[in-house]
mmCIF file of C-alpha atoms and ligand atoms in Angstrom:
data_model
loop_
_atom_site.group_PDB
_atom_site.id
_atom_site.type_symbol
_atom_site.label_atom_id
_atom_site.label_comp_id
_atom_site.label_asym_id
_atom_site.label_seq_id
_atom_site.Cartn_x
_atom_site.Cartn_y
_atom_site.Cartn_z
ATOM 1 C CA MET A 1 15.985 -44.528 43.885
ATOM 2 C CA SER A 2 19.266 -44.688 45.774
ATOM 3 C CA ARG A 3 21.751 -47.329 45.302
ATOM 4 C CA THR A 4 22.245 -47.584 49.021
ATOM 5 C CA THR A 5 19.838 -50.418 49.616
ATOM 6 C CA ALA A 6 17.881 -51.932 52.906
ATOM 7 C CA ARG A 7 18.061 -55.357 53.717
ATOM 8 C CA ALA A 8 16.603 -57.267 50.644
ATOM 9 C CA ARG A 9 12.495 -57.702 50.816
ATOM 10 C CA THR A 10 10.573 -60.428 49.185
ATOM 11 C CA THR A 11 9.293 -58.861 46.147
ATOM 12 C CA PRO A 12 6.282 -60.180 43.832
ATOM 13 C CA LYS A 13 7.267 -62.008 40.664
ATOM 14 C CA VAL A 14 5.276 -61.567 37.731
ATOM 15 C CA GLN A 15 6.839 -61.446 33.965
ATOM 16 C CA ILE A 16 5.738 -57.302 32.999
ATOM 17 C CA ARG A 17 5.879 -57.113 29.209
ATOM 18 C CA LEU A 18 5.822 -53.068 29.095
ATOM 19 C CA ALA A 19 4.337 -52.640 25.566
ATOM 20 C CA SER A 20 3.519 -49.427 25.910
ATOM 21 C CA VAL A 21 3.795 -46.704 27.834
ATOM 22 C CA GLU A 22 1.725 -43.260 27.435
ATOM 23 C CA VAL A 23 3.337 -40.170 30.005
ATOM 24 C CA LEU A 24 -0.585 -37.645 30.442
ATOM 25 C CA ALA A 25 -0.169 -34.061 31.594
ATOM 26 C CA LEU A 26 -2.544 -32.724 33.550
ATOM 27 C CA ASP A 27 -4.632 -29.388 35.124
ATOM 28 C CA LEU A 28 -7.022 -30.149 37.762
ATOM 29 C CA PRO A 29 -9.019 -27.160 39.284
ATOM 30 C CA MET A 30 -8.788 -26.923 43.118
ATOM 31 C CA ILE A 31 -11.589 -25.832 45.245
ATOM 32 C CA THR A 32 -9.662 -24.528 47.434
ATOM 33 C CA SER A 33 -5.897 -23.323 47.377
ATOM 34 C CA PHE A 34 -3.599 -25.186 49.908
ATOM 35 C CA LYS A 35 -0.815 -21.876 51.387
ATOM 36 C CA THR A 36 2.640 -23.992 52.943
ATOM 37 C CA ALA A 37 5.613 -21.912 54.102
ATOM 38 C CA HIS A 38 6.361 -23.067 50.037
ATOM 39 C CA GLY A 39 3.756 -21.182 48.822
ATOM 40 C CA THR A 40 -0.019 -21.043 47.440
ATOM 41 C CA THR A 41 -1.225 -24.387 45.446
ATOM 42 C CA THR A 42 -4.551 -23.038 43.385
ATOM 43 C CA LYS A 43 -4.447 -25.246 40.675
ATOM 44 C CA LYS A 44 -2.979 -28.347 40.267
ATOM 45 C CA ARG A 45 -0.725 -30.201 36.897
ATOM 46 C CA THR A 46 -0.115 -33.552 37.467
ATOM 47 C CA VAL A 47 1.563 -36.210 35.349
ATOM 48 C CA ILE A 48 -0.242 -39.727 34.730
ATOM 49 C CA VAL A 49 1.395 -42.486 33.795
ATOM 50 C CA ARG A 50 -0.930 -45.156 32.138
ATOM 51 C CA ALA A 51 1.351 -48.347 31.320
ATOM 52 C CA GLU A 52 -0.084 -51.112 29.520
ATOM 53 C CA ASP A 53 1.345 -54.815 29.404
ATOM 54 C CA ALA A 54 1.990 -56.905 26.401
ATOM 55 C CA ASP A 55 -1.291 -58.693 27.685
ATOM 56 C CA GLY A 56 -3.796 -55.746 27.648
ATOM 57 C CA THR A 57 -3.377 -55.216 31.458
ATOM 58 C CA VAL A 58 -2.909 -51.467 31.784
ATOM 59 C CA GLY A 59 -2.080 -50.168 35.333
ATOM 60 C CA TRP A 60 -1.940 -46.315 36.052
ATOM 61 C CA GLY A 61 0.544 -44.127 38.698
ATOM 62 C CA GLU A 62 0.768 -40.349 39.516
ATOM 63 C CA SER A 63 3.937 -38.538 39.565
ATOM 64 C CA PRO A 64 2.355 -35.144 42.317
ATOM 65 C CA GLY A 65 4.815 -32.798 41.100
ATOM 66 C CA MET A 66 4.590 -29.090 42.045
ATOM 67 C CA ASP A 67 5.509 -25.967 39.923
ATOM 68 C CA LEU A 68 8.181 -24.596 41.567
ATOM 69 C CA PRO A 69 11.500 -26.731 42.526
ATOM 70 C CA ILE A 70 10.790 -25.535 46.093
ATOM 71 C CA TYR A 71 9.502 -28.443 48.185
ATOM 72 C CA SER A 72 12.003 -30.621 46.325
ATOM 73 C CA ALA A 73 13.775 -30.789 43.150
ATOM 74 C CA ASP A 74 11.273 -32.107 41.624
ATOM 75 C CA THR A 75 8.606 -29.997 39.080
ATOM 76 C CA TYR A 76 5.712 -31.220 37.034
ATOM 77 C CA ASP A 77 7.824 -30.255 33.706
ATOM 78 C CA GLY A 78 10.932 -31.930 35.453
ATOM 79 C CA ASN A 79 8.357 -34.934 35.626
ATOM 80 C CA TRP A 80 7.287 -34.834 32.252
ATOM 81 C CA TYR A 81 11.086 -34.332 30.662
ATOM 82 C CA ALA A 82 12.022 -37.660 33.024
ATOM 83 C CA LEU A 83 9.294 -39.657 31.985
ATOM 84 C CA THR A 84 9.103 -39.053 28.436
ATOM 85 C CA ARG A 85 13.318 -38.722 27.739
ATOM 86 C CA LEU A 86 14.635 -40.978 30.648
ATOM 87 C CA LEU A 87 12.732 -43.340 32.346
ATOM 88 C CA VAL A 88 10.167 -44.651 29.888
ATOM 89 C CA PRO A 89 12.438 -44.711 26.956
ATOM 90 C CA LEU A 90 14.407 -46.992 28.831
ATOM 91 C CA VAL A 91 12.076 -49.839 29.628
ATOM 92 C CA ALA A 92 9.373 -49.450 27.361
ATOM 93 C CA GLY A 93 9.494 -52.474 24.966
ATOM 94 C CA LYS A 94 11.209 -54.550 27.614
ATOM 95 C CA THR A 95 10.631 -57.723 29.693
ATOM 96 C CA PHE A 96 10.880 -57.625 33.578
ATOM 97 C CA ALA A 97 10.691 -60.116 36.436
ATOM 98 C CA GLY A 98 8.537 -58.184 38.699
ATOM 99 C CA PRO A 99 7.898 -54.004 39.588
ATOM 100 C CA ALA A 100 11.599 -54.255 41.388
ATOM 101 C CA GLU A 101 13.172 -54.609 38.408
ATOM 102 C CA VAL A 102 11.759 -52.104 36.210
ATOM 103 C CA ALA A 103 12.625 -49.594 39.399
ATOM 104 C CA ALA A 104 16.120 -51.516 39.229
ATOM 105 C CA ALA A 105 16.401 -50.216 35.679
ATOM 106 C CA TYR A 106 16.813 -46.660 35.891
ATOM 107 C CA ALA A 107 18.308 -47.035 39.335
ATOM 108 C CA GLY A 108 21.761 -45.031 38.125
ATOM 109 C CA TYR A 109 19.988 -42.123 37.818
ATOM 110 C CA GLN A 110 19.713 -39.296 40.439
ATOM 111 C CA GLY A 111 16.741 -37.697 41.684
ATOM 112 C CA TYR A 112 13.850 -37.370 39.125
ATOM 113 C CA ASN A 113 12.080 -39.147 42.384
ATOM 114 C CA MET A 114 8.335 -38.077 41.432
ATOM 115 C CA ALA A 115 8.837 -39.408 38.161
ATOM 116 C CA LYS A 116 10.375 -42.595 38.972
ATOM 117 C CA HIS A 117 7.488 -42.986 41.621
ATOM 118 C CA GLY A 118 4.696 -42.418 38.652
ATOM 119 C CA LEU A 119 6.613 -45.290 36.423
ATOM 120 C CA GLU A 120 7.217 -47.724 39.747
ATOM 121 C CA CYS A 121 2.969 -47.583 40.961
ATOM 122 C CA ALA A 122 1.883 -47.998 36.926
ATOM 123 C CA VAL A 123 3.919 -50.992 36.827
ATOM 124 C CA TRP A 124 3.175 -52.369 40.390
ATOM 125 C CA ALA A 125 -0.561 -51.409 39.209
ATOM 126 C CA ILE A 126 0.413 -53.755 36.723
ATOM 127 C CA ALA A 127 1.793 -56.798 38.560
ATOM 128 C CA SER A 128 -1.122 -56.473 41.167
ATOM 129 C CA SER A 129 -3.680 -57.155 38.435
ATOM 130 C CA LYS A 130 -1.904 -59.913 36.577
ATOM 131 C CA LEU A 131 -1.801 -61.258 40.016
ATOM 132 C CA GLY A 132 -5.379 -60.584 41.082
ATOM 133 C CA VAL A 133 -3.989 -59.030 44.405
ATOM 134 C CA PRO A 134 -4.313 -55.905 45.784
ATOM 135 C CA ILE A 135 -1.080 -53.964 46.608
ATOM 136 C CA LYS A 136 -1.783 -53.792 50.181
ATOM 137 C CA ASP A 137 -1.010 -57.419 50.136
ATOM 138 C CA LEU A 138 1.981 -56.983 47.307
ATOM 139 C CA VAL A 139 3.638 -55.112 49.963
ATOM 140 C CA GLY A 140 2.766 -56.993 52.997
ATOM 141 C CA GLY A 141 0.315 -54.679 54.652
ATOM 142 C CA VAL A 142 -1.539 -55.546 57.717
ATOM 143 C CA LYS A 143 -4.053 -53.063 58.106
ATOM 144 C CA THR A 144 -7.726 -52.333 56.805
ATOM 145 C CA GLY A 145 -8.116 -48.995 57.618
ATOM 146 C CA ILE A 146 -5.757 -45.766 57.783
ATOM 147 C CA PRO A 147 -6.055 -43.098 61.256
ATOM 148 C CA THR A 148 -5.715 -40.134 59.263
ATOM 149 C CA GLY A 149 -4.988 -36.373 59.990
ATOM 150 C CA GLU A 150 -6.275 -33.484 58.181
ATOM 151 C CA SER A 151 -3.190 -31.076 56.644
ATOM 152 C CA PHE A 152 -4.494 -27.132 57.377
ATOM 153 C CA GLY A 153 -2.736 -24.559 55.324
ATOM 154 C CA ILE A 154 -1.692 -21.203 55.914
ATOM 155 C CA LYS A 155 -5.803 -19.339 56.566
ATOM 156 C CA PRO A 156 -6.411 -15.447 56.724
ATOM 157 C CA THR A 157 -7.037 -15.530 60.435
ATOM 158 C CA VAL A 158 -6.857 -18.118 63.286
ATOM 159 C CA LYS A 159 -10.867 -17.877 63.424
ATOM 160 C CA ASP A 160 -11.037 -19.363 59.878
ATOM 161 C CA LEU A 161 -8.317 -22.376 61.143
ATOM 162 C CA LEU A 162 -10.939 -23.244 64.456
ATOM 163 C CA ALA A 163 -13.441 -23.310 62.216
ATOM 164 C CA GLU A 164 -12.345 -25.515 59.678
ATOM 165 C CA ILE A 165 -10.932 -27.806 62.163
ATOM 166 C CA ASP A 166 -14.314 -28.307 64.225
ATOM 167 C CA GLN A 167 -15.791 -29.090 60.903
ATOM 168 C CA ARG A 168 -13.182 -31.612 60.076
ATOM 169 C CA VAL A 169 -12.918 -33.212 63.188
ATOM 170 C CA ALA A 170 -16.645 -33.553 63.083
ATOM 171 C CA GLN A 171 -15.635 -35.626 59.520
ATOM 172 C CA GLY A 172 -13.801 -37.927 61.929
ATOM 173 C CA PHE A 173 -10.006 -36.988 61.315
ATOM 174 C CA CYS A 174 -8.457 -37.589 64.477
ATOM 175 C CA ARG A 175 -5.088 -35.800 64.148
ATOM 176 C CA ILE A 176 -5.001 -32.652 62.535
ATOM 177 C CA LYS A 177 -1.302 -30.349 61.330
ATOM 178 C CA VAL A 178 -0.896 -26.937 61.193
ATOM 179 C CA LYS A 179 1.304 -25.257 58.957
ATOM 180 C CA ILE A 180 3.313 -22.757 60.481
ATOM 181 C CA GLU A 181 6.015 -19.820 59.135
ATOM 182 C CA PRO A 182 6.961 -17.346 61.207
ATOM 183 C CA GLY A 183 4.525 -15.170 62.554
ATOM 184 C CA TRP A 184 1.891 -17.883 62.105
ATOM 185 C CA ASP A 185 3.190 -20.239 64.825
ATOM 186 C CA LEU A 186 2.937 -20.790 69.144
ATOM 187 C CA ASP A 187 -0.149 -18.498 69.311
ATOM 188 C CA VAL A 188 -2.136 -20.412 66.620
ATOM 189 C CA LEU A 189 -0.759 -23.736 67.632
ATOM 190 C CA THR A 190 -2.044 -22.164 71.304
ATOM 191 C CA GLN A 191 -5.669 -21.241 70.450
ATOM 192 C CA VAL A 192 -5.630 -24.525 68.759
ATOM 193 C CA LYS A 193 -4.462 -26.768 71.639
ATOM 194 C CA ALA A 194 -6.485 -24.718 73.715
ATOM 195 C CA ALA A 195 -10.157 -24.844 71.677
ATOM 196 C CA PHE A 196 -9.112 -28.801 71.533
ATOM 197 C CA PRO A 197 -7.409 -29.745 74.540
ATOM 198 C CA THR A 198 -7.418 -33.812 73.516
ATOM 199 C CA LEU A 199 -6.531 -33.845 70.077
ATOM 200 C CA PRO A 200 -3.757 -34.925 68.958
ATOM 201 C CA VAL A 201 -2.333 -31.659 67.186
ATOM 202 C CA MET A 202 1.272 -31.793 65.353
ATOM 203 C CA ALA A 203 2.377 -28.580 63.335
ATOM 204 C CA ASP A 204 4.488 -28.865 59.577
ATOM 205 C CA GLY A 205 7.533 -25.620 59.227
ATOM 206 C CA ASN A 206 7.959 -26.932 55.861
ATOM 207 C CA THR A 207 11.894 -25.806 55.657
ATOM 208 C CA GLY A 208 10.256 -22.412 56.358
ATOM 209 C CA TYR A 209 12.597 -21.090 59.591
ATOM 210 C CA ASP A 210 16.215 -20.102 59.564
ATOM 211 C CA PRO A 211 18.062 -22.816 62.164
ATOM 212 C CA HIS A 212 20.059 -19.611 63.237
ATOM 213 C CA ASP A 213 16.992 -17.707 64.142
ATOM 214 C CA SER A 214 16.109 -18.484 68.209
ATOM 215 C CA GLY A 215 12.567 -19.890 66.554
ATOM 216 C CA PRO A 216 9.316 -20.662 68.550
ATOM 217 C CA TRP A 217 10.765 -23.994 69.292
ATOM 218 C CA ASP A 218 11.140 -24.157 73.311
ATOM 219 C CA ALA A 219 7.963 -22.243 73.636
ATOM 220 C CA LEU A 220 6.388 -24.921 70.761
ATOM 221 C CA ASP A 221 7.571 -27.398 73.382
ATOM 222 C CA GLU A 222 5.412 -27.287 75.887
ATOM 223 C CA LEU A 223 2.104 -27.804 74.122
ATOM 224 C CA GLY A 224 2.559 -31.397 74.189
ATOM 225 C CA LEU A 225 2.207 -31.534 70.268
ATOM 226 C CA LEU A 226 2.578 -35.461 68.936
ATOM 227 C CA MET A 227 5.386 -33.727 66.180
ATOM 228 C CA ILE A 228 6.658 -30.759 64.473
ATOM 229 C CA GLU A 229 7.215 -31.807 60.956
ATOM 230 C CA GLN A 230 10.918 -30.346 59.012
ATOM 231 C CA PRO A 231 10.892 -26.646 60.648
ATOM 232 C CA PHE A 232 14.658 -26.666 58.922
ATOM 233 C CA PRO A 233 15.631 -26.643 55.467
ATOM 234 C CA GLY A 234 16.583 -30.408 54.243
ATOM 235 C CA ASP A 235 19.964 -29.967 54.117
ATOM 236 C CA ALA A 236 20.318 -28.578 57.837
ATOM 237 C CA LEU A 237 20.699 -31.763 59.291
ATOM 238 C CA VAL A 238 23.116 -30.982 62.279
ATOM 239 C CA GLU A 239 20.982 -28.163 62.931
ATOM 240 C CA LEU A 240 17.510 -30.654 62.973
ATOM 241 C CA ALA A 241 19.688 -32.802 65.563
ATOM 242 C CA GLU A 242 20.899 -29.800 67.397
ATOM 243 C CA LEU A 243 17.768 -28.866 68.104
ATOM 244 C CA GLN A 244 15.850 -32.187 68.210
ATOM 245 C CA SER A 245 18.333 -32.503 71.341
ATOM 246 C CA ARG A 246 17.320 -30.022 73.009
ATOM 247 C CA LEU A 247 13.272 -30.912 72.637
ATOM 248 C CA ARG A 248 11.405 -33.156 74.238
ATOM 249 C CA THR A 249 8.813 -33.202 71.163
ATOM 250 C CA PRO A 250 9.805 -35.210 68.508
ATOM 251 C CA ILE A 251 10.722 -33.958 65.197
ATOM 252 C CA CYS A 252 9.722 -35.365 61.999
ATOM 253 C CA LEU A 253 11.421 -35.623 58.701
ATOM 254 C CA ASP A 254 9.677 -34.849 55.304
ATOM 255 C CA GLU A 255 11.931 -32.475 53.370
ATOM 256 C CA SER A 256 15.386 -34.261 54.226
ATOM 257 C CA ALA A 257 14.312 -37.789 53.831
ATOM 258 C CA LEU A 258 15.318 -37.910 49.859
ATOM 259 C CA THR A 259 16.630 -41.093 49.299
ATOM 260 C CA PHE A 260 16.312 -44.659 51.653
ATOM 261 C CA GLY A 261 20.161 -43.772 52.693
ATOM 262 C CA LEU A 262 19.971 -39.998 53.317
ATOM 263 C CA THR A 263 16.939 -40.958 55.498
ATOM 264 C CA ARG A 264 18.838 -43.149 57.667
ATOM 265 C CA ALA A 265 22.110 -40.895 57.814
ATOM 266 C CA ALA A 266 18.885 -38.374 58.956
ATOM 267 C CA LEU A 267 18.312 -40.831 61.747
ATOM 268 C CA LYS A 268 21.264 -42.070 62.761
ATOM 269 C CA LEU A 269 22.692 -38.052 63.548
ATOM 270 C CA GLY A 270 19.389 -37.540 65.958
ATOM 271 C CA ALA A 271 17.469 -35.153 62.714
ATOM 272 C CA GLY A 272 14.524 -36.371 63.503
ATOM 273 C CA ARG A 273 13.066 -39.268 65.598
ATOM 274 C CA ILE A 274 9.735 -39.423 63.148
ATOM 275 C CA VAL A 275 9.764 -39.685 59.153
ATOM 276 C CA ASN A 276 7.011 -38.770 57.000
ATOM 277 C CA ILE A 277 7.018 -41.709 54.102
ATOM 278 C CA LYS A 278 5.620 -39.494 51.249
ATOM 279 C CA PRO A 279 6.515 -42.626 48.387
ATOM 280 C CA ALA A 280 6.788 -39.962 45.762
ATOM 281 C CA ARG A 281 9.316 -37.524 47.506
ATOM 282 C CA LEU A 282 11.303 -41.190 48.137
ATOM 283 C CA GLY A 283 11.045 -41.675 44.863
ATOM 284 C CA GLY A 284 8.443 -45.144 44.717
ATOM 285 C CA VAL A 285 7.224 -47.947 46.345
ATOM 286 C CA THR A 286 10.552 -49.947 46.656
ATOM 287 C CA PRO A 287 12.324 -47.010 48.638
ATOM 288 C CA SER A 288 9.379 -46.788 50.853
ATOM 289 C CA LEU A 289 9.504 -49.855 51.346
ATOM 290 C CA ALA A 290 13.139 -49.428 52.224
ATOM 291 C CA VAL A 291 12.602 -46.873 54.600
ATOM 292 C CA HIS A 292 9.894 -48.716 56.319
ATOM 293 C CA ASP A 293 11.335 -52.164 56.868
ATOM 294 C CA TRP A 294 14.304 -50.391 58.410
ATOM 295 C CA CYS A 295 12.777 -47.844 60.384
ATOM 296 C CA LEU A 296 10.538 -50.840 61.938
ATOM 297 C CA GLU A 297 13.234 -52.888 62.827
ATOM 298 C CA HIS A 298 14.726 -49.504 64.493
ATOM 299 C CA GLU A 299 11.837 -48.429 66.541
ATOM 300 C CA VAL A 300 11.204 -45.463 64.135
ATOM 301 C CA PRO A 301 7.358 -44.637 64.086
ATOM 302 C CA VAL A 302 6.707 -44.226 60.576
ATOM 303 C CA TRP A 303 3.512 -42.348 58.761
ATOM 304 C CA CYS A 304 2.249 -41.715 55.632
ATOM 305 C CA GLY A 305 2.002 -38.194 54.052
ATOM 306 C CA GLY A 306 0.767 -36.564 50.665
ATOM 307 C CA LEU A 307 1.280 -34.345 48.088
ATOM 308 C CA LEU A 308 -2.121 -33.340 47.413
ATOM 309 C CA GLU A 309 -2.419 -36.318 44.583
ATOM 310 C CA THR A 310 -5.714 -37.316 42.702
ATOM 311 C CA GLY A 311 -7.339 -41.266 43.354
ATOM 312 C CA ILE A 312 -4.879 -42.692 41.929
ATOM 313 C CA GLY A 313 -1.865 -41.740 43.916
ATOM 314 C CA ARG A 314 -3.160 -42.055 47.155
ATOM 315 C CA GLY A 315 -4.474 -45.866 46.432
ATOM 316 C CA PHE A 316 -0.688 -46.551 46.206
ATOM 317 C CA ASN A 317 0.077 -44.363 49.542
ATOM 318 C CA LEU A 318 -3.220 -45.890 51.595
ATOM 319 C CA ALA A 319 -1.502 -49.833 50.063
ATOM 320 C CA ILE A 320 1.609 -48.485 51.677
ATOM 321 C CA SER A 321 0.275 -47.176 54.915
ATOM 322 C CA SER A 322 -0.847 -50.836 55.375
ATOM 323 C CA LEU A 323 2.466 -51.790 56.440
ATOM 324 C CA PRO A 324 2.500 -52.539 60.832
ATOM 325 C CA GLY A 325 5.221 -49.865 60.933
ATOM 326 C CA PHE A 326 2.659 -47.248 60.493
ATOM 327 C CA THR A 327 1.898 -46.423 63.715
ATOM 328 C CA LEU A 328 1.119 -42.659 63.300
ATOM 329 C CA PRO A 329 -2.164 -41.284 61.122
ATOM 330 C CA ALA A 330 -1.699 -40.072 57.668
ATOM 331 C CA ASP A 331 -2.103 -37.118 55.874
ATOM 332 C CA MET A 332 -4.822 -38.599 53.807
ATOM 333 C CA SER A 333 -7.710 -36.182 53.135
ATOM 334 C CA PRO A 334 -10.020 -37.654 50.549
ATOM 335 C CA SER A 335 -8.514 -35.654 46.684
ATOM 336 C CA ARG A 336 -12.059 -34.769 46.876
ATOM 337 C CA LEU A 337 -11.287 -31.723 49.313
ATOM 338 C CA PHE A 338 -9.170 -30.773 47.088
ATOM 339 C CA TYR A 339 -10.798 -31.579 43.532
ATOM 340 C CA ALA A 340 -13.856 -31.127 41.854
ATOM 341 C CA GLU A 341 -13.590 -34.252 40.056
ATOM 342 C CA ASP A 342 -11.594 -37.145 41.332
ATOM 343 C CA LEU A 343 -9.869 -39.216 39.185
ATOM 344 C CA VAL A 344 -11.295 -42.281 40.455
ATOM 345 C CA GLU A 345 -14.808 -43.762 40.597
ATOM 346 C CA PRO A 346 -15.991 -44.308 43.080
ATOM 347 C CA THR A 347 -13.451 -42.014 44.780
ATOM 348 C CA PHE A 348 -12.811 -42.778 48.705
ATOM 349 C CA ASP A 349 -13.476 -41.136 51.995
ATOM 350 C CA ILE A 350 -13.047 -40.716 55.893
ATOM 351 C CA ARG A 351 -15.067 -43.077 57.892
ATOM 352 C CA LYS A 352 -16.434 -42.070 61.156
ATOM 353 C CA ASP A 353 -14.104 -44.153 63.064
ATOM 354 C CA GLY A 354 -11.501 -41.576 61.220
ATOM 355 C CA THR A 355 -10.340 -44.167 58.931
ATOM 356 C CA ILE A 356 -9.720 -44.359 55.181
ATOM 357 C CA ALA A 357 -10.854 -48.506 54.110
ATOM 358 C CA VAL A 358 -7.354 -49.825 52.264
ATOM 359 C CA PRO A 359 -8.582 -50.707 49.040
ATOM 360 C CA GLU A 360 -8.766 -54.128 48.255
ATOM 361 C CA LEU A 361 -8.632 -53.823 44.321
ATOM 362 C CA PRO A 362 -6.184 -55.037 42.137
ATOM 363 C CA GLY A 363 -4.623 -52.007 40.125
ATOM 364 C CA CYS A 364 -4.097 -48.563 41.663
ATOM 365 C CA GLY A 365 -6.496 -49.639 44.098
ATOM 366 C CA PHE A 366 -10.169 -47.775 42.230
ATOM 367 C CA ASN A 367 -11.585 -47.364 39.035
ATOM 368 C CA VAL A 368 -9.735 -44.792 37.463
ATOM 369 C CA ASP A 369 -12.534 -43.039 35.281
ATOM 370 C CA GLU A 370 -10.290 -42.344 31.893
ATOM 371 C CA ARG A 371 -12.760 -40.654 30.443
ATOM 372 C CA ARG A 372 -12.368 -37.745 33.403
ATOM 373 C CA VAL A 373 -8.895 -38.077 32.841
ATOM 374 C CA ARG A 374 -9.013 -37.469 29.316
ATOM 375 C CA LYS A 375 -10.631 -34.386 30.110
ATOM 376 C CA TYR A 376 -8.432 -32.347 32.532
ATOM 377 C CA GLN A 377 -5.468 -33.706 29.779
ATOM 378 C CA SER A 378 -3.562 -30.786 28.257
ATOM 379 C CA GLU A 379 -0.639 -32.709 26.779
ATOM 380 C CA THR A 380 0.438 -36.746 26.241
ATOM 381 C CA TRP A 381 3.079 -38.790 24.959
ATOM 382 C CA ARG A 382 3.665 -42.201 24.278
ATOM 383 C CA SER A 383 6.030 -44.683 23.459
ATOM 384 C CA THR A 384 5.312 -46.415 20.645
HETATM 385 O O1 OSB B 401 4.580 -30.934 53.658
HETATM 386 O O2 OSB B 401 3.693 -32.257 54.027
HETATM 387 C C1 OSB B 401 3.774 -31.428 53.453
HETATM 388 C C2 OSB B 401 1.332 -30.942 50.461
HETATM 389 C C3 OSB B 401 2.210 -29.903 49.771
HETATM 390 C C4 OSB B 401 3.185 -30.486 50.396
HETATM 391 C C5 OSB B 401 3.671 -30.459 51.344
HETATM 392 C C6 OSB B 401 3.099 -31.175 51.762
HETATM 393 C C7 OSB B 401 2.048 -31.077 51.677
HETATM 394 C C8 OSB B 401 0.741 -31.926 52.756
HETATM 395 C C9 OSB B 401 -0.547 -32.072 51.712
HETATM 396 O O3 OSB B 401 0.618 -31.918 53.712
HETATM 397 C C10 OSB B 401 -0.739 -33.111 52.686
HETATM 398 C C11 OSB B 401 -1.673 -33.804 51.606
HETATM 399 O O4 OSB B 401 -1.747 -34.068 50.343
HETATM 400 O O5 OSB B 401 -2.944 -34.264 52.172
HETATM 401 MG MG1 MG B 402 5.512 -31.814 55.713
#
């Protein structure tokens, strides 16, 4: 979490005594691989946090790291290191007045956002269970269903992509996101728009374009896309602002939005007009709420992105998406589309109206199937 803070917000006050925290490394086989300009994910390694209060209340969180530091500096190994060596040792055995106080304990540590997120979520889950109030209500959520879009990785052929879009639209997904990279962009999106003329469509460049190349931007601008997500590297804020100034299509910040302060600076510079709030990339619930609150006040639309989380991580994403500023469809495809078995049972699904229900259960929002968590566990570490 950055030290730069938004206007103070009321957060739940409930005594948390972190008696023990377990960090679990999981290997999850994927049923389909996911290709972006950053590379292909075929097997997902993720880190799960299981925190236990002195009164026996258990809270779960997820740190959805990547194998390589390409999307951001966060990796699976980095999450493991930060949780077991830095973050958990700092808070285990201590008493806190609420989740925000736990996040404040490590606010001076730079980076390791996804590790921080997993730990903070586990603590929010404890707070939620102790109070018997779902996370959605603890953060001030107002929506009961989240309009959901599907994010399509780069496919072997446009025909494959069109067939998959067709299938997802039939299932209810109300917006589609097409991953692009040089050579897989204008022609692909032109065909997608021709095949689905009324469907909201957006593109995600995942930083794969060189700002000094001319790029497909002016032609893409004619297609009436909902937005273009992160075409240039995360720190290319000046170039993003230059591109945004000549496009009608809004640019959406993803890889640039690493902290509350950086996101606000990027928006003030004009580097984008929309923010993809990924709670794990931002380092937890607290910084995500800060970005949401600032964007709401400044009329910047936001939506919730994902990092291929299991149901544990998605539960928090759904709760956060219920806040009033989330006015655009989320990347929240049901975890069962990636994993043969989700870690929560029952898992969640998209409804015919294109929304996913915001969980009403206290904790991460779903029943965690601990037997399954153990089944995929490759390594475990415990604070005491
Ligand atoms: O850029 O939004 C992205 C997955 C991994 C890394 C980056 C991204 C994504 C997605 C996944 O698009 C969306 C999801 O979790 O459903
Ligand atoms: Mg993205």
